[in-house]
Amino acid sequence: MARRRGQGRKLSARILVSQLLILAITSAIGFVLLTYAQRDELDHEYQHRALAIARTAAGDPQIVQAMADGTGGDVVQTVASRIERASGATYVVVIGLNHIRYSHPFPDLIGKAVEEPIAVLDGRTYTGMDNGATGRSANAKVPLRGSAGEVIGEVSVGIAEKQAVGQLVRELPTFGLFAAAALAVGSIASYVLARRLKRSTFGLELEEIAGLLQDREAMLHGIKEGVIAFDPQGRISVVNDEARQLLGLGTALGSRLDEVLPDGRLRRALDGSLEGVDLTVLTDSHCLAVNRMPVVLHGRELGAVVTVRDRTELVGLLRELDSVRGLTDALRAQQHEFANRMHTLAGLLELGDHEAALEYAVELSHGEPALTEAVRDRIANPFMVGLIVAKTAVAAERGVRIRLSEDSRLTEQPGHLKRLLTIVGNLLDNAVEAVGSGGEVILALAEEEHAITLRVADNGPGIPSGAADSIFEDGWSTSPDRGTARRGLGLALVHRLVQRHGGTITVSQGPGAVFTVVLPLPDNDPAPLGAVFTVAPAVLEGAL
């Protein structure tokens, strides 16, 4: 799939420019807010300074004495002017209880009444911003008290607002330096972050990432193959619809395999514990081929991708084809044997030995019926009889004898019939493979009130030491692949059938293997012969 080319500005440049713009805006907003906060702080500071000056003026003995005597006049103005010059206040105004000004920076207003009421009659001090004759100023008002502590007037002190504004202007470069430093640090951090994000996206631009996501979704949900991706921590990061259907996964994203699948061959194949290509895994519904590949990009391990293919029908067809080939070989051998017998019979007739020819023909005619009747005496079900006779004939052509035990008994309609046919066919095939030419296999079937017991014994080499726990796993086999058939599925199939229907299967160790299967009765899940099964074991059953 061709890689799309990003259009316009690079992703890292976009991120950097966006972050720089955000930083510039936030720095400007912060600068303005800091300026307003500092302006408010300066107003309070100048109000407290005016309050200190007012208290100083209210405590001056000359002003107190002049106001107490009622003389006021030049003394109050002289002292107030001196305090203004010494403190840097814009004005120091002394007001009597009669609302008359006794001092003011504007001489024309001395001796004239103020319009606003006296604020300190309650004996408390007041601060705030005032718009008076000298302009806007930070103002403080304190009571002027006589010798006995009574309020005899008011001292109002103001410091022009322009002084606070001037100090603020002198502090602004410092604020600007702090904002510029913060902007510089943020710019460097933004640049580093943009480069890191660029590396994290492997150099892909936004349009490329969006295109890859669309392509991935279309591919994952369009292919008829299960796909599961794992991150480096082993958690499921991608799973398509086919994988959910084949593996029976629900909401698996973000979960580990041990959280969504029980322990077994399937989980070991998915997590990489089992190594190999096209690992065959048998589930309750499918026969799967599993492949796991690690994902490495630019030297970085990104996890692994697992593909799961459904081979249920294919394996069933291959097994059926292999069975047909075996039957074909057996028929060819029987044809050769039949031709030899016909030649012998023709020779006897040419020699005119009619009695010998008749005896030979009678002997031949009773051979096969005798085997069939011997099986029918113990097994009443015709399908099982046909299976045993066919397996016996095929095994005979390979030099192996299959013998039905004398105590075998099976009714005409036994429980688990479909499963019994599958189990018997698989176990007999495995036993014939194991013993080879000259070997013997003994089959025992016993139907009782509460269970059906099946036993297949052979005189072959038996199960290898220590392999009793693994022989029922998918893919386990002591024989190489033969023809088109996949080895190691027969015992796994039998094991799953037995377990799914509440039965047990055991195997002996040592020379000569003995497989014992017990299926409980009654059969709670009867399956009519010839019914179509949706699970993988049933698909494979038809190939036996």
Tab-separated table of N, CA, C and O in Angstrom, residues 422-484:
chain	number	residue	atom	x	y	z
A	422	THR	N	-17.042	-41.949	15.740
A	422	THR	CA	-15.836	-41.128	15.609
A	422	THR	C	-14.716	-41.659	16.491
A	422	THR	O	-13.568	-41.799	16.057
A	423	ILE	N	-15.039	-41.963	17.753
A	423	ILE	CA	-14.010	-42.403	18.700
A	423	ILE	C	-13.429	-43.742	18.280
A	423	ILE	O	-12.204	-43.943	18.266
A	424	VAL	N	-14.299	-44.709	17.936
A	424	VAL	CA	-13.821	-46.032	17.521
A	424	VAL	C	-12.946	-45.917	16.276
A	424	VAL	O	-11.858	-46.514	16.191
A	425	GLY	N	-13.399	-45.145	15.278
A	425	GLY	CA	-12.618	-45.005	14.050
A	425	GLY	C	-11.252	-44.418	14.309
A	425	GLY	O	-10.234	-44.911	13.784
A	426	ASN	N	-11.175	-43.367	15.115
A	426	ASN	CA	-9.887	-42.734	15.404
A	426	ASN	C	-8.954	-43.660	16.179
A	426	ASN	O	-7.768	-43.793	15.859
A	427	LEU	N	-9.492	-44.276	17.231
A	427	LEU	CA	-8.635	-45.134	18.054
A	427	LEU	C	-8.148	-46.354	17.277
A	427	LEU	O	-6.988	-46.777	17.429
A	428	LEU	N	-9.003	-46.933	16.423
A	428	LEU	CA	-8.556	-48.074	15.619
A	428	LEU	C	-7.487	-47.646	14.617
A	428	LEU	O	-6.487	-48.360	14.418
A	429	ASP	N	-7.670	-46.479	13.983
A	429	ASP	CA	-6.664	-45.997	13.037
A	429	ASP	C	-5.322	-45.780	13.726
A	429	ASP	O	-4.270	-46.156	13.204
A	430	ASN	N	-5.350	-45.162	14.915
A	430	ASN	CA	-4.104	-44.925	15.643
A	430	ASN	C	-3.435	-46.236	16.038
A	430	ASN	O	-2.204	-46.372	15.970
A	431	ALA	N	-4.257	-47.209	16.471
A	431	ALA	CA	-3.683	-48.494	16.892
A	431	ALA	C	-3.057	-49.228	15.716
A	431	ALA	O	-1.964	-49.804	15.831
A	432	VAL	N	-3.742	-49.221	14.552
A	432	VAL	CA	-3.185	-49.881	13.361
A	432	VAL	C	-1.875	-49.224	12.950
A	432	VAL	O	-0.911	-49.890	12.578
A	433	GLU	N	-1.820	-47.889	13.019
A	433	GLU	CA	-0.582	-47.173	12.704
A	433	GLU	C	0.536	-47.572	13.653
A	433	GLU	O	1.701	-47.703	13.261
A	434	ALA	N	0.172	-47.758	14.953
A	434	ALA	CA	1.189	-47.996	15.970
A	434	ALA	C	1.791	-49.391	15.882
A	434	ALA	O	3.001	-49.566	16.019
A	435	VAL	N	0.957	-50.408	15.626
A	435	VAL	CA	1.474	-51.785	15.685
A	435	VAL	C	2.210	-52.182	14.412
A	435	VAL	O	3.157	-52.971	14.449
A	436	GLY	N	1.795	-51.676	13.253
A	436	GLY	CA	2.442	-52.057	12.002
A	436	GLY	C	2.116	-53.480	11.589
A	436	GLY	O	1.291	-54.179	12.210
A	437	SER	N	2.746	-53.921	10.532
A	437	SER	CA	2.471	-55.252	9.986
A	437	SER	C	2.786	-56.335	11.012
A	437	SER	O	3.826	-56.312	11.669
A	438	GLY	N	1.847	-57.290	11.128
A	438	GLY	CA	2.022	-58.392	12.070
A	438	GLY	C	1.451	-58.110	13.439
A	438	GLY	O	1.462	-58.977	14.307
A	439	GLY	N	0.922	-56.923	13.661
A	439	GLY	CA	0.399	-56.566	14.972
A	439	GLY	C	-1.048	-56.976	15.137
A	439	GLY	O	-1.727	-57.406	14.199
A	440	GLU	N	-1.546	-56.779	16.363
A	440	GLU	CA	-2.914	-57.137	16.672
A	440	GLU	C	-3.549	-56.031	17.504
A	440	GLU	O	-2.921	-55.449	18.385
A	441	VAL	N	-4.831	-55.744	17.204
A	441	VAL	CA	-5.599	-54.730	17.922
A	441	VAL	C	-6.875	-55.389	18.427
A	441	VAL	O	-7.555	-56.083	17.673
A	442	ILE	N	-7.183	-55.154	19.709
A	442	ILE	CA	-8.380	-55.729	20.311
A	442	ILE	C	-9.335	-54.599	20.672
A	442	ILE	O	-8.966	-53.643	21.363
A	443	LEU	N	-10.580	-54.733	20.181
A	443	LEU	CA	-11.620	-53.738	20.444
A	443	LEU	C	-12.658	-54.340	21.374
A	443	LEU	O	-13.122	-55.455	21.149
A	444	ALA	N	-13.019	-53.578	22.424
A	444	ALA	CA	-14.043	-54.027	23.365
A	444	ALA	C	-15.076	-52.914	23.523
A	444	ALA	O	-14.723	-51.766	23.763
A	445	LEU	N	-16.368	-53.247	23.381
A	445	LEU	CA	-17.481	-52.308	23.549
A	445	LEU	C	-18.450	-52.905	24.545
A	445	LEU	O	-18.918	-54.031	24.354
A	446	ALA	N	-18.758	-52.164	25.609
A	446	ALA	CA	-19.672	-52.669	26.627
A	446	ALA	C	-20.688	-51.579	26.970
A	446	ALA	O	-20.315	-50.496	27.425
A	447	GLU	N	-21.965	-51.863	26.717
A	447	GLU	CA	-23.037	-50.913	27.036
A	447	GLU	C	-23.742	-51.393	28.295
A	447	GLU	O	-24.317	-52.483	28.339
A	448	GLU	N	-23.672	-50.536	29.340
A	448	GLU	CA	-24.312	-50.854	30.595
A	448	GLU	C	-25.418	-49.836	30.872
A	448	GLU	O	-25.711	-48.983	30.044
A	449	GLU	N	-26.003	-49.890	32.066
A	449	GLU	CA	-27.150	-49.036	32.367
A	449	GLU	C	-26.759	-47.566	32.449
A	449	GLU	O	-27.484	-46.695	31.973
A	450	HIS	N	-25.606	-47.274	33.014
A	450	HIS	CA	-25.222	-45.886	33.270
A	450	HIS	C	-24.061	-45.404	32.408
A	450	HIS	O	-23.698	-44.225	32.502
A	451	ALA	N	-23.478	-46.244	31.592
A	451	ALA	CA	-22.323	-45.790	30.810
A	451	ALA	C	-22.031	-46.774	29.687
A	451	ALA	O	-22.437	-47.949	29.726
A	452	ILE	N	-21.331	-46.286	28.687
A	452	ILE	CA	-20.790	-47.113	27.608
A	452	ILE	C	-19.275	-47.073	27.738
A	452	ILE	O	-18.673	-45.999	27.787
A	453	THR	N	-18.675	-48.249	27.824
A	453	THR	CA	-17.225	-48.343	27.980
A	453	THR	C	-16.619	-48.881	26.697
A	453	THR	O	-17.067	-49.906	26.158
A	454	LEU	N	-15.612	-48.195	26.208
A	454	LEU	CA	-14.912	-48.561	24.978
A	454	LEU	C	-13.440	-48.748	25.320
A	454	LEU	O	-12.835	-47.903	25.996
A	455	ARG	N	-12.859	-49.863	24.841
A	455	ARG	CA	-11.445	-50.119	25.109
A	455	ARG	C	-10.772	-50.599	23.825
A	455	ARG	O	-11.279	-51.503	23.150
A	456	VAL	N	-9.652	-49.967	23.488
A	456	VAL	CA	-8.858	-50.356	22.323
A	456	VAL	C	-7.444	-50.645	22.814
A	456	VAL	O	-6.765	-49.751	23.345
A	457	ALA	N	-7.005	-51.901	22.647
A	457	ALA	CA	-5.671	-52.318	23.092
A	457	ALA	C	-4.884	-52.834	21.905
A	457	ALA	O	-5.447	-53.425	20.973
A	458	ASP	N	-3.594	-52.585	21.925
A	458	ASP	CA	-2.730	-53.093	20.848
A	458	ASP	C	-1.447	-53.625	21.450
A	458	ASP	O	-1.149	-53.411	22.629
A	459	ASN	N	-0.683	-54.353	20.642
A	459	ASN	CA	0.589	-54.908	21.103
A	459	ASN	C	1.777	-54.160	20.509
A	459	ASN	O	2.841	-54.729	20.289
A	460	GLY	N	1.563	-52.859	20.250
A	460	GLY	CA	2.622	-52.022	19.711
A	460	GLY	C	3.584	-51.555	20.786
A	460	GLY	O	3.580	-52.043	21.925
A	461	PRO	N	4.439	-50.553	20.461
A	461	PRO	CA	5.440	-50.068	21.423
A	461	PRO	C	4.854	-49.303	22.600
A	461	PRO	O	5.535	-49.099	23.603
A	462	GLY	N	3.603	-48.855	22.495
A	462	GLY	CA	2.975	-48.150	23.604
A	462	GLY	C	3.273	-46.668	23.606
A	462	GLY	O	3.906	-46.118	22.693
A	463	ILE	N	2.821	-45.990	24.659
A	463	ILE	CA	2.995	-44.541	24.801
A	463	ILE	C	4.376	-44.251	25.372
A	463	ILE	O	4.784	-44.884	26.357
A	464	PRO	N	5.130	-43.311	24.789
A	464	PRO	CA	6.456	-42.980	25.337
A	464	PRO	C	6.362	-42.520	26.783
A	464	PRO	O	5.372	-41.928	27.209
A	465	SER	N	7.390	-42.777	27.543
A	465	SER	CA	7.412	-42.411	28.949
A	465	SER	C	7.300	-40.893	29.106
A	465	SER	O	7.999	-40.126	28.441
A	466	GLY	N	6.407	-40.471	30.012
A	466	GLY	CA	6.225	-39.046	30.284
A	466	GLY	C	5.336	-38.311	29.308
A	466	GLY	O	5.173	-37.099	29.425
A	467	ALA	N	4.781	-39.050	28.321
A	467	ALA	CA	3.959	-38.381	27.295
A	467	ALA	C	2.467	-38.530	27.544
A	467	ALA	O	1.663	-38.069	26.740
A	468	ALA	N	2.067	-39.147	28.675
A	468	ALA	CA	0.646	-39.401	28.919
A	468	ALA	C	-0.167	-38.108	29.022
A	468	ALA	O	-1.347	-38.087	28.684
A	469	ASP	N	0.479	-37.022	29.493
A	469	ASP	CA	-0.257	-35.770	29.666
A	469	ASP	C	-0.339	-34.946	28.393
A	469	ASP	O	-1.104	-33.989	28.331
A	470	SER	N	0.459	-35.293	27.393
A	470	SER	CA	0.506	-34.448	26.188
A	470	SER	C	-0.041	-35.122	24.941
A	470	SER	O	-0.182	-34.475	23.906
A	471	ILE	N	-0.378	-36.421	25.014
A	471	ILE	CA	-0.793	-37.110	23.801
A	471	ILE	C	-2.131	-36.612	23.269
A	471	ILE	O	-2.434	-36.784	22.083
A	472	PHE	N	-2.942	-35.981	24.147
A	472	PHE	CA	-4.252	-35.506	23.700
A	472	PHE	C	-4.225	-34.051	23.228
A	472	PHE	O	-5.267	-33.477	22.952
A	473	GLU	N	-3.023	-33.449	23.150
A	473	GLU	CA	-2.924	-32.086	22.648
A	473	GLU	C	-2.899	-32.100	21.121
A	473	GLU	O	-2.415	-33.049	20.494
A	474	ASP	N	-3.383	-31.007	20.549
A	474	ASP	CA	-3.398	-30.891	19.093
A	474	ASP	C	-1.971	-30.962	18.556
A	474	ASP	O	-1.060	-30.308	19.068
A	475	GLY	N	-1.791	-31.761	17.522
A	475	GLY	CA	-0.498	-31.822	16.862
A	475	GLY	C	0.445	-32.874	17.411
A	475	GLY	O	1.517	-33.088	16.853
A	476	TRP	N	0.085	-33.555	18.539
A	476	TRP	CA	0.982	-34.557	19.088
A	476	TRP	C	0.879	-35.835	18.275
A	476	TRP	O	-0.214	-36.343	18.007
A	477	SER	N	2.005	-36.384	17.859
A	477	SER	CA	2.002	-37.627	17.092
A	477	SER	C	3.406	-38.215	17.099
A	477	SER	O	4.401	-37.492	17.147
A	478	THR	N	3.459	-39.559	17.071
A	478	THR	CA	4.756	-40.245	16.960
A	478	THR	C	5.074	-40.611	15.530
A	478	THR	O	6.135	-41.136	15.246
A	479	SER	N	4.136	-40.337	14.615
A	479	SER	CA	4.317	-40.697	13.208
A	479	SER	C	4.444	-39.440	12.364
A	479	SER	O	3.840	-38.412	12.660
A	480	PRO	N	5.213	-39.485	11.267
A	480	PRO	CA	5.316	-38.330	10.370
A	480	PRO	C	4.025	-38.167	9.576
A	480	PRO	O	3.186	-39.058	9.517
A	481	ASP	N	3.865	-36.953	8.984
A	481	ASP	CA	2.705	-36.724	8.133
A	481	ASP	C	2.666	-37.736	7.000
A	481	ASP	O	3.681	-38.056	6.386
A	482	ARG	N	1.451	-38.236	6.747
A	482	ARG	CA	1.281	-39.220	5.681
A	482	ARG	C	0.301	-38.658	4.670
A	482	ARG	O	-0.848	-38.383	4.984
A	483	GLY	N	0.771	-38.469	3.458
A	483	GLY	CA	-0.091	-37.954	2.405
A	483	GLY	C	-0.541	-36.557	2.735
A	483	GLY	O	0.234	-35.704	3.127
A	484	THR	N	-1.823	-36.322	2.587
A	484	THR	CA	-2.378	-34.986	2.820
A	484	THR	C	-2.915	-34.827	4.224
A	484	THR	O	-3.310	-33.734	4.603
